[in-house]
C-alpha cells in the first residue's frame, strides 16, 4: 500500500496542505483554512468501500487527500454510468450539499483512500461568512457544470473510439520520452467501459481499432500513445 507523504504532519497542517492543492481552493485566506481544519474530520476507506450511496441525505462534503474514487449513477435497466473519476486534490459531495438534496450518485473508493469530511451545515455556514470561500465554491461548481456538459456531448454525439481517444489524452503522462496512460490495479476493461458509457466487448473492439490505426499500443502496465495528434483528431470525429 502506498504511503501518504503528509501523514507525518499534524492533522490541521495536513488539511491546509491539501487545501493548497485543490483547484479553486488554493487561495483561501488563513482564517477560512483554520475554520475548515477545525470542523473537518479524517476518514479512511478501503478499496471497494462505498463512501455514500445515491439517494442518501447529503450530510458531508469531502476533500480527497489520497487515492482515487468514482462517482456513478444506475440507469433503470441496471447499467452503471460513470459521472466522475477523482484523484487526490479533488472534492466531492458539494452539489448535493448546496442544492439541499440527496447525493445524486454513489461514490466508491477505487483504492485505499484518505479523505476529510466536513459537515454540510458547517460548509453552508462558512460560505455565508466568507465571500472568498463562496466564490471558490461557485467557481468549482461552474467547473462541474462544464464537465457534465462535456460528458453529455461525448455520450450523445461521439462514438466509443472518439470517447476513448479523448479520455486517454486527458490522463496521459510523460514517461521516458513517451506519452502513456498507466494501468492502475483498478483500471480493468470493465471499469474503463463504465467510464466511457459502454460495455467491455465494445471497449475492447475500440482499443483494437485505435491500435490497428497505429494510434496506440496496449501493454500490460500501460497504454502507450503513439500518435497523440492522431488521437486528438480521432476524438473530434
CSV table of C-alpha atoms in Angstrom, one decimal:
chain,number,residue,atom,x,y,z
A,1,UNK,CA,0.0,0.0,0.0
A,2,UNK,CA,1.3,3.5,-0.9
A,3,UNK,CA,2.2,5.8,1.9
A,4,UNK,CA,0.7,9.3,2.4
A,5,UNK,CA,3.5,11.9,2.2
A,6,UNK,CA,1.5,14.2,4.5
A,7,UNK,CA,0.9,11.6,7.2
A,8,UNK,CA,3.7,12.8,9.4
A,9,UNK,CA,2.1,16.3,9.7
A,10,UNK,CA,-0.3,17.4,12.4
A,11,UNK,CA,-4.0,16.9,11.2
A,12,UNK,CA,-4.6,20.7,10.7
A,13,UNK,CA,-1.3,21.1,8.8
A,14,UNK,CA,-2.3,18.1,6.6
A,15,UNK,CA,-5.6,19.6,5.7
A,16,UNK,CA,-4.1,23.0,5.0
A,17,UNK,CA,-1.6,21.3,2.7
A,18,UNK,CA,-4.4,19.6,0.9
A,19,UNK,CA,-6.4,22.8,0.5
A,20,UNK,CA,-3.4,24.4,-1.2
A,21,UNK,CA,-3.5,21.5,-3.8
A,22,UNK,CA,-7.3,21.8,-4.6
A,23,UNK,CA,-8.2,23.9,-7.7
A,24,UNK,CA,-10.2,27.0,-6.7
A,25,UNK,CA,-9.5,26.5,-3.0
A,26,UNK,CA,-5.7,27.1,-3.1
A,27,UNK,CA,-6.0,30.8,-2.4
A,28,UNK,CA,-8.3,30.7,0.6
A,29,UNK,CA,-7.4,33.1,3.4
A,30,UNK,CA,-5.8,31.6,6.5
A,31,UNK,CA,-8.9,32.2,8.7
A,32,UNK,CA,-11.0,30.1,6.3
A,33,UNK,CA,-8.4,27.3,6.3
A,34,UNK,CA,-8.4,27.3,10.1
A,35,UNK,CA,-12.2,27.1,10.3
A,36,UNK,CA,-12.3,24.2,7.8
A,37,UNK,CA,-9.5,22.4,9.7
A,38,UNK,CA,-11.3,22.8,13.0
A,39,UNK,CA,-14.5,21.3,11.6
A,40,UNK,CA,-13.4,18.5,9.2
A,41,UNK,CA,-12.5,15.0,10.4
A,42,UNK,CA,-10.2,12.5,8.7
A,43,UNK,CA,-11.8,9.4,7.1
A,44,UNK,CA,-10.2,6.3,5.7
A,45,UNK,CA,-11.9,4.0,3.2
A,46,UNK,CA,-10.6,0.7,1.9
A,47,UNK,CA,-10.5,-0.2,-1.8
A,48,UNK,CA,-14.0,-1.1,-2.9
A,49,UNK,CA,-15.7,0.6,0.1
A,50,UNK,CA,-18.8,2.7,-0.6
A,51,UNK,CA,-18.4,6.3,0.7
A,52,UNK,CA,-22.0,7.2,0.1
A,53,UNK,CA,-25.0,5.9,-1.9
A,54,UNK,CA,-27.1,7.6,-4.4
A,55,UNK,CA,-30.3,8.9,-2.7
A,56,UNK,CA,-28.7,9.2,0.8
A,57,UNK,CA,-29.1,12.6,2.6
A,58,UNK,CA,-26.1,14.9,1.9
A,59,UNK,CA,-24.5,15.1,5.3
A,60,UNK,CA,-20.9,15.7,4.4
A,61,UNK,CA,-18.7,17.4,1.9
A,62,UNK,CA,-15.4,15.5,1.1
A,63,UNK,CA,-11.9,16.6,0.4
A,64,UNK,CA,-9.8,13.8,-1.2
A,65,UNK,CA,-6.3,13.5,0.2
A,66,UNK,CA,-5.1,10.2,-1.2
A,67,UNK,CA,-6.3,7.6,-3.7
A,68,UNK,CA,-9.0,7.5,-6.4
A,69,UNK,CA,-12.8,7.4,-6.2
A,70,UNK,CA,-15.5,7.1,-8.8
A,71,UNK,CA,-19.0,8.6,-8.8
A,72,UNK,CA,-21.7,6.7,-10.7
A,73,UNK,CA,-25.4,6.5,-11.3
A,74,UNK,CA,-27.5,3.5,-12.1
A,75,UNK,CA,-29.9,3.5,-15.0
A,76,UNK,CA,-33.3,2.0,-14.9
A,77,UNK,CA,-32.1,-1.1,-16.6
A,78,UNK,CA,-29.3,-1.6,-14.0
A,79,UNK,CA,-26.5,-0.2,-16.1
A,80,UNK,CA,-23.8,1.7,-14.3
A,81,UNK,CA,-22.8,5.1,-15.8
A,82,UNK,CA,-19.7,6.9,-14.5
A,83,UNK,CA,-20.0,10.6,-13.8
A,84,UNK,CA,-16.6,11.4,-12.3
A,85,UNK,CA,-13.3,9.7,-11.6
A,86,UNK,CA,-11.4,11.8,-8.9
A,87,UNK,CA,-7.9,11.7,-7.6
A,88,UNK,CA,-6.2,13.3,-4.6
A,89,UNK,CA,-6.6,17.1,-4.6
A,90,UNK,CA,-10.3,16.9,-5.6
A,91,UNK,CA,-13.5,17.4,-3.7
A,92,UNK,CA,-16.9,15.7,-3.9
A,93,UNK,CA,-20.4,15.8,-2.4
A,94,UNK,CA,-20.7,19.5,-2.9
A,95,UNK,CA,-23.5,19.6,-5.4
A,96,UNK,CA,-26.0,17.8,-3.1
A,97,UNK,CA,-24.9,19.9,-0.1
A,98,UNK,CA,-25.6,23.2,-1.9
A,99,UNK,CA,-28.8,22.1,-3.6
A,100,UNK,CA,-30.2,20.7,-0.4
A,101,UNK,CA,-31.0,17.4,-2.0
A,102,UNK,CA,-29.7,13.8,-1.6
A,103,UNK,CA,-26.5,12.6,-3.1
A,104,UNK,CA,-27.1,12.3,-6.9
A,105,UNK,CA,-24.7,9.4,-7.3
A,106,UNK,CA,-22.8,6.6,-5.5
A,107,UNK,CA,-19.2,7.2,-4.6
A,108,UNK,CA,-16.8,4.2,-4.2
A,109,UNK,CA,-13.1,4.1,-3.3
A,110,UNK,CA,-11.2,2.5,-6.2
A,111,UNK,CA,-8.1,2.1,-4.0
A,112,UNK,CA,-7.3,2.8,-0.3
A,113,UNK,CA,-8.5,6.4,0.3
A,114,UNK,CA,-7.8,9.1,2.8
A,115,UNK,CA,-10.3,11.9,2.8
A,116,UNK,CA,-11.6,14.7,5.1
A,117,UNK,CA,-15.3,15.0,5.8
A,118,UNK,CA,-16.8,18.5,6.5
A,119,UNK,CA,-20.4,18.5,7.8
A,120,UNK,CA,-22.8,20.0,5.3
A,121,UNK,CA,-24.2,22.6,7.8
A,122,UNK,CA,-20.7,23.8,8.6
A,123,UNK,CA,-19.8,24.3,5.0
A,124,UNK,CA,-23.0,26.2,4.3
A,125,UNK,CA,-22.3,28.5,7.3
A,126,UNK,CA,-18.8,29.1,6.3
A,127,UNK,CA,-19.8,30.1,2.7
A,128,UNK,CA,-22.2,32.7,4.2
A,129,UNK,CA,-19.5,34.1,6.5
A,130,UNK,CA,-16.6,34.2,4.0
A,131,UNK,CA,-17.1,35.5,0.4
A,132,UNK,CA,-13.8,34.1,-0.7
A,133,UNK,CA,-15.0,30.6,0.1
A,134,UNK,CA,-18.3,31.2,-1.5
A,135,UNK,CA,-16.6,32.4,-4.7
A,136,UNK,CA,-14.3,29.3,-4.7
A,137,UNK,CA,-17.4,27.1,-4.4
A,138,UNK,CA,-19.1,28.9,-7.2
A,139,UNK,CA,-16.1,28.5,-9.5
A,140,UNK,CA,-15.8,24.9,-8.6
A,141,UNK,CA,-19.5,24.2,-9.3
A,142,UNK,CA,-19.0,26.0,-12.7
A,143,UNK,CA,-16.2,23.6,-13.5
A,144,UNK,CA,-18.6,20.7,-12.7
A,145,UNK,CA,-21.3,22.1,-14.9
A,146,UNK,CA,-18.8,22.3,-17.8
A,147,UNK,CA,-17.6,18.7,-17.1
A,148,UNK,CA,-21.2,17.4,-17.3
A,149,UNK,CA,-21.9,19.4,-20.5
A,150,UNK,CA,-18.8,17.7,-22.0
A,151,UNK,CA,-19.9,14.3,-20.7
A,152,UNK,CA,-23.4,14.7,-22.3
A,153,UNK,CA,-21.8,15.8,-25.5
A,154,UNK,CA,-19.4,12.8,-25.6
A,155,UNK,CA,-22.1,10.2,-24.8
A,156,UNK,CA,-24.7,11.6,-27.3
A,157,UNK,CA,-22.5,12.8,-30.2
A,158,UNK,CA,-19.3,10.7,-30.2
A,159,UNK,CA,-18.7,7.0,-30.8
A,160,UNK,CA,-16.7,4.8,-28.4
A,161,UNK,CA,-13.4,5.3,-30.3
A,162,UNK,CA,-13.7,9.1,-30.1
A,163,UNK,CA,-14.6,9.0,-26.4
A,164,UNK,CA,-11.7,6.6,-25.7
A,165,UNK,CA,-9.2,8.8,-27.6
A,166,UNK,CA,-10.3,11.9,-25.6
A,167,UNK,CA,-10.1,10.1,-22.2
A,168,UNK,CA,-6.7,8.7,-22.9
A,169,UNK,CA,-5.3,12.1,-23.9
A,170,UNK,CA,-6.8,13.6,-20.7
A,171,UNK,CA,-5.0,11.2,-18.5
A,172,UNK,CA,-1.7,10.8,-20.4
A,173,UNK,CA,1.6,11.2,-18.5
A,174,UNK,CA,5.1,11.8,-20.0
A,175,UNK,CA,7.4,8.9,-19.3
A,176,UNK,CA,10.7,8.0,-20.9
A,177,UNK,CA,10.1,10.3,-23.8
A,178,UNK,CA,6.6,8.8,-24.4
A,179,UNK,CA,3.1,9.6,-23.5
A,180,UNK,CA,1.5,6.8,-21.5
A,181,UNK,CA,-1.7,6.1,-19.6
A,182,UNK,CA,-0.7,4.0,-16.6
A,183,UNK,CA,-2.9,1.0,-15.9
A,184,UNK,CA,-3.6,1.0,-12.2
A,185,UNK,CA,-4.9,-2.1,-10.3
A,186,UNK,CA,-8.5,-0.9,-10.7
A,187,UNK,CA,-8.3,0.1,-14.4
A,188,UNK,CA,-9.8,-3.1,-15.7
A,189,UNK,CA,-11.6,-3.3,-19.1
A,190,UNK,CA,-14.9,-3.4,-17.2
A,191,UNK,CA,-14.0,-0.2,-15.2
A,192,UNK,CA,-12.9,1.5,-18.4
A,193,UNK,CA,-16.1,0.6,-20.1
A,194,UNK,CA,-18.1,2.1,-17.3
A,195,UNK,CA,-16.1,5.3,-17.6
A,196,UNK,CA,-16.9,5.5,-21.3
A,197,UNK,CA,-20.6,4.6,-21.0
A,198,UNK,CA,-20.2,1.3,-22.9
A,199,UNK,CA,-19.6,-2.4,-22.3
A,200,UNK,CA,-16.4,-4.4,-22.2
A,201,UNK,CA,-16.7,-6.0,-25.6
A,202,UNK,CA,-17.3,-2.7,-27.4
A,203,UNK,CA,-14.4,-1.1,-25.5
A,204,UNK,CA,-12.1,-4.0,-26.5
A,205,UNK,CA,-13.0,-3.5,-30.1
A,206,UNK,CA,-12.4,0.2,-29.8
A,207,UNK,CA,-8.9,-0.3,-28.4
A,208,UNK,CA,-8.1,-2.8,-31.2
A,209,UNK,CA,-9.3,-0.3,-33.8
A,210,UNK,CA,-7.1,2.5,-32.5
A,211,UNK,CA,-4.2,0.1,-32.2
A,212,UNK,CA,-4.6,-1.1,-35.7
A,213,UNK,CA,-4.6,2.5,-36.9
A,214,UNK,CA,-1.2,3.0,-35.2
A,215,UNK,CA,-2.5,5.5,-32.7
A,216,UNK,CA,-1.7,3.5,-29.5
A,217,UNK,CA,-0.2,0.3,-28.2
A,218,UNK,CA,-1.8,-1.7,-25.3
A,219,UNK,CA,0.8,-3.1,-22.9
A,220,UNK,CA,0.4,-4.9,-19.6
A,221,UNK,CA,1.1,-1.9,-17.3
A,222,UNK,CA,0.2,1.0,-19.6
A,223,UNK,CA,-1.4,2.2,-22.8
A,224,UNK,CA,1.3,3.9,-24.9
A,225,UNK,CA,0.0,6.8,-27.1
A,226,UNK,CA,2.0,6.5,-30.3
A,227,UNK,CA,0.3,9.4,-32.2
A,228,UNK,CA,-1.2,12.0,-29.8
A,229,UNK,CA,-2.1,14.3,-32.7
A,230,UNK,CA,-3.9,11.5,-34.5
A,231,UNK,CA,-5.8,10.6,-31.3
A,232,UNK,CA,-6.8,14.2,-30.9
A,233,UNK,CA,-8.2,14.2,-34.4
A,234,UNK,CA,-10.0,10.9,-33.7
A,235,UNK,CA,-11.5,12.4,-30.6
A,236,UNK,CA,-13.3,15.1,-32.6
A,237,UNK,CA,-14.9,12.9,-35.2
